[in-house]
Amino acid sequence: PELEKWVDEVPRPSVLKPDGRKKGKSYYEVDMRQVEQQLHRDLPPTTVWGYEGQYPGPTIETKRGEDVYVKWKNNLPEEHLLPVDETLHGTGPDVPDVRTVTHLHGANVEPESDGGPEAWFTQNFEEVGPTFEKKTYWYANEQPSTSLWYHDHALGITRLNVYAGLAGFYFIRGKHERALDLPDGKYEIPLVFQDRTFNDDGSLFYPSGPDEDEGEPNPDPSVVPEFFGDTSVVNGKAWPRLTVKPRKYRFRMLAGGNSRFFNLKLFQYDEETQTIGDPGPTMTQIGSDGGFLEKPVEISDRLLLGPAFRADIIIDFSEYEGQSLLLHNNAPSPFSGVAGEDPDDVQPLPEIMLFDVQEKGCKRDKSCIPKRLARVPEINPDNAVEERELPLVEGVDEYDRLKLLLGTRESPNGLNWDAPITEDPKVGTTEIWDLINTTVDTHPIHLHLVQFQVLGRRPFNVDQYNADRESGSVGPISDYCTGELEPPAANNRGWKDTIDADPGYVTQVIAHFGKFKGLFKDFTGEYPWHCHILEHEDHEMMRPYEVLPRED
Ligand code: C2O
Ligand code: CU
């Protein structure tokens, strides 16, 4: 359906209240339910899945250093809302279609509470997955203040469960944060950017397979290589507008679509003629996935948000009284690291939302953008005890469908999710992971448990590497590098848990698996790492890794 743009206000997710105390700490119960929700003024109500019956789910507000308990409960119907491909890993006729497990993305968390893909459960925990351990999760919150987000992670159907609506914010706030005098209260707004496609009756559309012309018949339904919706949905409203005062705001941004990258910039906008004018206010980034940056970074051109990235952003509207501003996206879909409109892009989503800046007449804006935000202790590469070469490669599955995989130096052609563990860092040690992208698209690679740092990226000879990989004679990656390490952009120099690994580059990240300079906690056990394009993750672009205990 053609929906009129900018008619609904951006809703603000509610804040979840604790249901009580457990072991002296806040205890929450969160119910997943199927509900009808109005996603646009002119659209019939849409059936969605929501935590506490809300899409997006309510925001969980926590304090740094104060652990909390959450019991996630599945009260969803027995039938899935969307087409389930029963040939993917973790699925099949013997596995219930509606199974859920909630992962707190970016959390430094014990494995039993991580919400891994095989720890799923059904209504009333009647059936549970092979790695299910407990009903009530424990979150330590011993990490820098930041925006985490929770979302579904059930093996083989994550893309469907998240698309149906299972996602929400989780904030960790520290004392230090209050002292920064950032815009707060009604001037601090979480924004989750998603893309959806709707049927005329208001229901969510998700493809049951690739388009016919894309090749041989597939299983029906079949997973698709990626999914891009044609409608921008922000905080659960299609093409919304946000009325703001001419002052500073803090936006907690999250790219929460299945496959879509967002490359964002504000422009002055004439609503009447629907024309884009001069650039609007710049964005100042103060935080990344896992915490504050050391210093604010003014985004000179565009802000890139790959799937699951968060950006803590200050925008000052004080010079734009009475104006409309369009949040514009020019990331091609699929994204390959090259910014700018792509004439061949069949699913672009240039318009994200509108900001309406009111006329003056409000109180003085006492908030500020501090010169220094936080200390981000550097993980020193000299301390790395291991450097792992991890190729991102293309393969095919038994139905001849393109399947993206993660590999190792020994298995450079990729390994499935259920292959034995190959990455096994010891707790308390530092490692460098080289993400060698041999494919044509950018993959947002996410590690559970840790917040890592980005060392940079190096171009390499993909054709030579792929030829050697296929002939079984691949050498060390340094033999293929064609240039020096390019350092990360200023806004990628903080804590990250998901990184865009661009094609043709070796993206180097460094992680410390344990407590680090008063931050994080030591945890051992199994965690996944994967591509956060949900269609890739569901189709084998995910591997388990294990943090091993200390040897005494
Ligand atoms: Cu946001 Cu393993 O995921
Ligand atoms: Cu991917």
CSV table of C-alpha atoms in Angstrom, one decimal, residues 220-460:
chain,number,residue,atom,x,y,z
A,220,ASP,CA,8.9,-23.9,-0.1
A,221,PRO,CA,9.1,-21.8,2.0
A,222,SER,CA,12.7,-21.0,1.5
A,223,VAL,CA,15.1,-18.6,3.2
A,224,VAL,CA,16.0,-15.6,1.1
A,225,PRO,CA,19.6,-14.3,0.8
A,226,GLU,CA,18.6,-11.0,2.5
A,227,PHE,CA,15.5,-9.0,3.0
A,228,PHE,CA,14.9,-5.3,2.5
A,229,GLY,CA,11.5,-3.7,3.3
A,230,ASP,CA,10.1,-0.9,1.3
A,231,THR,CA,8.8,1.2,4.3
A,232,SER,CA,10.7,3.0,7.0
A,233,VAL,CA,9.5,2.1,10.5
A,234,VAL,CA,10.9,4.0,13.4
A,235,ASN,CA,9.9,2.9,16.9
A,236,GLY,CA,7.1,0.9,15.4
A,237,LYS,CA,5.5,3.7,13.2
A,238,ALA,CA,5.8,3.8,9.5
A,239,TRP,CA,7.2,7.0,8.0
A,240,PRO,CA,6.8,9.0,11.2
A,241,ARG,CA,7.6,12.6,12.2
A,242,LEU,CA,9.1,13.8,15.5
A,243,THR,CA,8.3,17.2,16.9
A,244,VAL,CA,11.3,18.7,18.6
A,245,LYS,CA,12.1,22.0,20.3
A,246,PRO,CA,14.9,24.2,19.0
A,247,ARG,CA,17.5,22.8,21.4
A,248,LYS,CA,19.8,19.8,21.8
A,249,TYR,CA,18.5,16.3,21.9
A,250,ARG,CA,20.2,13.0,22.7
A,251,PHE,CA,19.1,10.2,20.4
A,252,ARG,CA,19.9,6.5,21.2
A,253,MET,CA,20.0,5.2,17.7
A,254,LEU,CA,19.8,1.5,16.7
A,255,ALA,CA,19.8,-0.1,13.2
A,256,GLY,CA,17.3,-2.9,13.8
A,257,GLY,CA,16.4,-4.1,10.4
A,258,ASN,CA,17.1,-7.6,9.1
A,259,SER,CA,19.6,-6.8,6.5
A,260,ARG,CA,19.6,-3.1,5.9
A,261,PHE,CA,22.5,-0.6,6.5
A,262,PHE,CA,21.6,3.0,7.1
A,263,ASN,CA,23.9,5.8,6.1
A,264,LEU,CA,22.3,8.9,7.6
A,265,LYS,CA,22.3,12.6,7.2
A,266,LEU,CA,19.9,15.4,7.9
A,267,PHE,CA,18.6,17.8,5.2
A,268,GLN,CA,16.3,20.8,5.2
A,269,TYR,CA,13.0,19.6,3.7
A,270,ASP,CA,10.1,21.4,2.1
A,271,GLU,CA,7.1,19.3,2.9
A,272,GLU,CA,4.8,21.0,0.4
A,273,THR,CA,7.0,20.5,-2.6
A,274,GLN,CA,8.7,17.4,-1.1
A,275,THR,CA,12.1,18.8,-2.0
A,276,ILE,CA,15.3,18.3,-0.2
A,277,GLY,CA,17.4,21.4,0.4
A,278,ASP,CA,20.6,22.2,2.1
A,279,PRO,CA,22.1,20.0,4.8
A,280,GLY,CA,20.6,20.3,8.3
A,281,PRO,CA,22.4,20.2,11.6
A,282,THR,CA,25.3,17.8,11.9
A,283,MET,CA,25.2,14.9,14.3
A,284,THR,CA,27.7,14.6,17.1
A,285,GLN,CA,28.4,11.0,18.2
A,286,ILE,CA,29.1,10.5,21.8
A,287,GLY,CA,28.8,6.7,22.1
A,288,SER,CA,29.1,3.6,20.0
A,289,ASP,CA,27.8,0.0,20.6
A,290,GLY,CA,29.4,-0.6,24.0
A,291,GLY,CA,29.8,2.8,25.7
A,292,PHE,CA,30.8,6.4,25.4
A,293,LEU,CA,33.6,7.5,23.1
A,294,GLU,CA,36.5,9.3,24.7
A,295,LYS,CA,35.6,12.6,23.0
A,296,PRO,CA,32.6,13.6,21.0
A,297,VAL,CA,33.0,13.1,17.2
A,298,GLU,CA,31.3,15.4,14.8
A,299,ILE,CA,30.0,13.4,11.9
A,300,SER,CA,31.2,15.5,9.0
A,301,ASP,CA,29.1,13.7,6.4
A,302,ARG,CA,27.1,10.6,7.1
A,303,LEU,CA,26.5,8.3,10.0
A,304,LEU,CA,26.8,4.6,9.0
A,305,LEU,CA,24.7,2.2,11.0
A,306,GLY,CA,25.1,-1.5,10.0
A,307,PRO,CA,22.6,-4.0,11.4
A,308,ALA,CA,22.7,-4.0,15.2
A,309,PHE,CA,25.0,-1.0,15.5
A,310,ARG,CA,24.1,1.6,18.1
A,311,ALA,CA,25.1,5.3,18.0
A,312,ASP,CA,24.5,7.7,20.8
A,313,ILE,CA,24.0,11.0,19.0
A,314,ILE,CA,23.5,14.7,20.0
A,315,ILE,CA,21.7,16.9,17.5
A,316,ASP,CA,21.3,20.6,18.1
A,317,PHE,CA,18.1,22.0,16.5
A,318,SER,CA,18.5,25.5,17.8
A,319,GLU,CA,19.4,27.0,14.5
A,320,TYR,CA,16.5,25.4,12.7
A,321,GLU,CA,13.4,26.9,14.3
A,322,GLY,CA,10.2,26.3,12.4
A,323,GLN,CA,11.9,24.0,9.8
A,324,SER,CA,11.3,20.5,8.7
A,325,LEU,CA,14.4,18.2,8.5
A,326,LEU,CA,14.5,14.9,6.7
A,327,LEU,CA,16.6,12.1,8.0
A,328,HIS,CA,18.0,10.8,4.7
A,329,ASN,CA,19.6,7.4,4.0
A,330,ASN,CA,21.8,6.6,1.0
A,331,ALA,CA,23.1,3.1,1.9
A,332,PRO,CA,22.7,0.8,-1.0
A,333,SER,CA,20.9,-2.5,-0.4
A,334,PRO,CA,22.7,-4.8,-0.3
A,335,PHE,CA,25.6,-2.8,1.1
A,336,SER,CA,29.2,-3.4,0.1
A,337,GLY,CA,31.0,-0.6,1.9
A,338,VAL,CA,30.6,2.0,-0.8
A,339,ALA,CA,28.5,4.9,0.3
A,340,GLY,CA,26.2,6.8,-2.0
A,341,GLU,CA,23.1,6.1,-4.0
A,342,ASP,CA,23.4,3.1,-6.3
A,343,PRO,CA,21.4,3.4,-9.5
A,344,ASP,CA,21.0,-0.4,-9.6
A,345,ASP,CA,19.5,-0.6,-6.1
A,346,VAL,CA,16.0,-2.0,-6.4
A,347,GLN,CA,15.2,-1.5,-2.7
A,348,PRO,CA,16.6,1.8,-1.7
A,349,LEU,CA,15.0,3.5,1.4
A,350,PRO,CA,16.1,7.1,1.2
A,351,GLU,CA,13.5,8.7,3.5
A,352,ILE,CA,13.7,7.5,7.1
A,353,MET,CA,11.8,10.1,9.2
A,354,LEU,CA,11.0,13.8,9.6
A,355,PHE,CA,12.0,16.2,12.4
A,356,ASP,CA,9.7,19.2,12.9
A,357,VAL,CA,11.5,21.9,14.8
A,358,GLN,CA,9.1,24.2,16.7
A,359,GLU,CA,9.4,27.9,17.0
A,360,LYS,CA,11.4,29.3,19.9
A,361,GLY,CA,9.7,29.9,23.2
A,362,CYS,CA,11.2,27.3,25.4
A,363,LYS,CA,13.4,27.4,28.4
A,364,ARG,CA,17.1,27.8,28.1
A,365,ASP,CA,18.9,24.6,27.1
A,366,LYS,CA,21.2,23.8,29.9
A,367,SER,CA,22.5,20.5,28.4
A,368,CYS,CA,26.0,20.5,26.9
A,369,ILE,CA,28.3,18.4,24.8
A,370,PRO,CA,31.2,17.7,27.2
A,371,LYS,CA,34.7,17.9,25.7
A,372,ARG,CA,35.7,14.6,27.3
A,373,LEU,CA,33.2,11.8,27.8
A,374,ALA,CA,34.9,8.8,29.3
A,375,ARG,CA,38.1,6.9,29.4
A,376,VAL,CA,38.2,4.1,26.9
A,377,PRO,CA,41.3,2.0,28.0
A,378,GLU,CA,43.1,0.7,24.9
A,379,ILE,CA,43.4,-3.1,24.5
A,380,ASN,CA,47.1,-3.3,23.6
A,381,PRO,CA,47.8,-5.5,20.5
A,382,ASP,CA,51.2,-6.4,22.0
A,383,ASN,CA,49.3,-8.4,24.6
A,384,ALA,CA,47.5,-10.5,22.1
A,385,VAL,CA,48.3,-14.2,22.6
A,386,GLU,CA,46.6,-15.3,19.4
A,387,GLU,CA,45.7,-13.9,16.0
A,388,ARG,CA,42.9,-15.8,14.2
A,389,GLU,CA,42.4,-15.7,10.5
A,390,LEU,CA,38.7,-16.0,9.9
A,391,PRO,CA,37.6,-15.9,6.3
A,392,LEU,CA,34.0,-14.9,5.4
A,393,VAL,CA,33.2,-17.0,2.4
A,394,GLU,CA,30.5,-18.0,-0.1
A,395,GLY,CA,29.2,-21.5,-0.3
A,396,VAL,CA,26.1,-23.4,-1.5
A,397,ASP,CA,23.7,-25.6,0.5
A,398,GLU,CA,22.2,-28.9,-0.6
A,399,TYR,CA,19.4,-27.0,-2.5
A,400,ASP,CA,22.0,-25.1,-4.4
A,401,ARG,CA,21.2,-21.9,-2.6
A,402,LEU,CA,23.9,-19.3,-1.8
A,403,LYS,CA,25.1,-19.8,1.8
A,404,LEU,CA,27.5,-17.6,3.5
A,405,LEU,CA,29.9,-19.1,6.0
A,406,LEU,CA,32.6,-18.4,8.5
A,407,GLY,CA,35.9,-20.3,8.2
A,408,THR,CA,39.3,-20.7,9.8
A,409,ARG,CA,42.9,-20.9,8.6
A,410,GLU,CA,42.5,-24.8,8.6
A,411,SER,CA,39.0,-24.7,7.1
A,412,PRO,CA,39.1,-21.7,4.8
A,413,ASN,CA,36.1,-22.8,2.8
A,414,GLY,CA,33.8,-22.3,5.8
A,415,LEU,CA,32.3,-24.3,8.6
A,416,ASN,CA,28.6,-24.9,9.6
A,417,TRP,CA,27.2,-23.9,12.9
A,418,ASP,CA,27.3,-27.5,14.2
A,419,ALA,CA,30.9,-28.2,13.3
A,420,PRO,CA,33.2,-28.5,16.4
A,421,ILE,CA,34.5,-25.4,18.1
A,422,THR,CA,37.6,-23.9,16.5
A,423,GLU,CA,37.8,-20.6,18.4
A,424,ASP,CA,38.7,-21.1,22.1
A,425,PRO,CA,40.3,-18.1,23.8
A,426,LYS,CA,41.3,-18.5,27.4
A,427,VAL,CA,39.6,-16.3,29.9
A,428,GLY,CA,41.7,-13.3,30.8
A,429,THR,CA,43.6,-13.2,27.5
A,430,THR,CA,43.6,-10.9,24.5
A,431,GLU,CA,43.2,-12.0,20.9
A,432,ILE,CA,43.1,-10.4,17.5
A,433,TRP,CA,40.5,-11.7,15.1
A,434,ASP,CA,41.1,-11.0,11.4
A,435,LEU,CA,37.8,-11.0,9.5
A,436,ILE,CA,38.8,-11.8,5.9
A,437,ASN,CA,35.9,-10.9,3.7
A,438,THR,CA,36.2,-12.8,0.4
A,439,THR,CA,32.6,-12.1,-0.6
A,440,VAL,CA,31.0,-9.2,-2.4
A,441,ASP,CA,28.9,-7.7,0.4
A,442,THR,CA,29.7,-6.1,3.8
A,443,HIS,CA,28.9,-8.4,6.7
A,444,PRO,CA,28.2,-6.9,10.1
A,445,ILE,CA,30.1,-9.4,12.4
A,446,HIS,CA,29.0,-9.6,16.0
A,447,LEU,CA,30.7,-11.4,18.9
A,448,HIS,CA,28.6,-12.3,21.9
A,449,LEU,CA,30.0,-11.7,25.5
A,450,VAL,CA,32.7,-9.1,24.6
A,451,GLN,CA,33.0,-5.5,23.6
A,452,PHE,CA,36.0,-5.4,21.3
A,453,GLN,CA,38.0,-2.6,19.7
A,454,VAL,CA,38.8,-2.1,16.0
A,455,LEU,CA,42.4,-2.0,14.9
A,456,GLY,CA,41.6,-1.2,11.4
A,457,ARG,CA,41.4,-2.9,8.0
A,458,ARG,CA,43.8,-3.9,5.3
A,459,PRO,CA,43.1,-4.5,1.6
A,460,PHE,CA,44.0,-7.9,0.3
